[in-house]
Amino acid sequence: ARPPVPPPSRGFSSLLSAGDTSGARRELARQDSLLAPMQGMRRFPRVDETTLFSAEQHLALGDTLGAEARLSEIERLFNDQRFQYIVTVYGAGTWPGRAWLLSGDVAAARGRRDEASRMYRRVIGLWGGGDANLKAVVDQARARLFALSAR
């Protein structure tokens, strides 16, 4: 006789919405372990939209330091490599702008107004005249920059 099939693991969101923060933390730790560099296989951590999701999940658990660690990995990627190669290697889309917005939001919440302003201006400066799919991210950055200057 075969052993019973284990039940499928519940994802982070379903664990968190059920109030199981311990389970959500375990699931997030499992997901984060997949982002870490593996011995002999990858010299650098995986940095892509999954890293942004991890930062958002850390914030959902109230773990600002964990979120900032993930966001700094994204920032390091953009400081270490030319932007034109990043979208080719790490995927196009709006995730870098959303990461910069989130970085700005965290910085603003922690009272680092100059850093928040820089992140919002980065989105506006790089994508202000961009394609229609970037408009929502740029509009959010403009609104947050305006709100920041109104404080």
mmCIF file of N, CA and C in Angstrom, residues 9-20:
data_model
loop_
_atom_site.group_PDB
_atom_site.id
_atom_site.type_symbol
_atom_site.label_atom_id
_atom_site.label_comp_id
_atom_site.label_asym_id
_atom_site.label_seq_id
_atom_site.Cartn_x
_atom_site.Cartn_y
_atom_site.Cartn_z
ATOM 1 N N SER A 9 0.389 22.086 0.270
ATOM 2 C CA SER A 9 0.721 23.154 1.208
ATOM 3 C C SER A 9 -0.107 24.385 0.870
ATOM 4 N N ARG A 10 -0.539 25.065 1.898
ATOM 5 C CA ARG A 10 -1.318 26.283 1.700
ATOM 6 C C ARG A 10 -0.357 27.413 1.436
ATOM 7 N N GLY A 11 -0.713 28.275 0.541
ATOM 8 C CA GLY A 11 0.138 29.394 0.185
ATOM 9 C C GLY A 11 0.140 30.468 1.257
ATOM 10 N N PHE A 12 1.069 31.386 1.112
ATOM 11 C CA PHE A 12 1.248 32.467 2.067
ATOM 12 C C PHE A 12 -0.053 33.227 2.297
ATOM 13 N N SER A 13 -0.706 33.653 1.221
ATOM 14 C CA SER A 13 -1.916 34.482 1.339
ATOM 15 C C SER A 13 -3.031 33.767 2.073
ATOM 16 N N SER A 14 -3.246 32.494 1.755
ATOM 17 C CA SER A 14 -4.329 31.780 2.428
ATOM 18 C C SER A 14 -4.001 31.560 3.903
ATOM 19 N N LEU A 15 -2.741 31.319 4.220
ATOM 20 C CA LEU A 15 -2.345 31.173 5.626
ATOM 21 C C LEU A 15 -2.550 32.484 6.381
ATOM 22 N N LEU A 16 -2.128 33.575 5.778
ATOM 23 C CA LEU A 16 -2.250 34.868 6.433
ATOM 24 C C LEU A 16 -3.713 35.261 6.604
ATOM 25 N N SER A 17 -4.519 35.048 5.564
ATOM 26 C CA SER A 17 -5.940 35.418 5.669
ATOM 27 C C SER A 17 -6.685 34.538 6.666
ATOM 28 N N ALA A 18 -6.165 33.319 6.934
ATOM 29 C CA ALA A 18 -6.769 32.448 7.944
ATOM 30 C C ALA A 18 -6.273 32.792 9.350
ATOM 31 N N GLY A 19 -5.369 33.778 9.444
ATOM 32 C CA GLY A 19 -4.845 34.179 10.746
ATOM 33 C C GLY A 19 -3.681 33.342 11.231
ATOM 34 N N ASP A 20 -3.174 32.467 10.377
ATOM 35 C CA ASP A 20 -2.057 31.604 10.761
ATOM 36 C C ASP A 20 -0.737 32.308 10.424
#
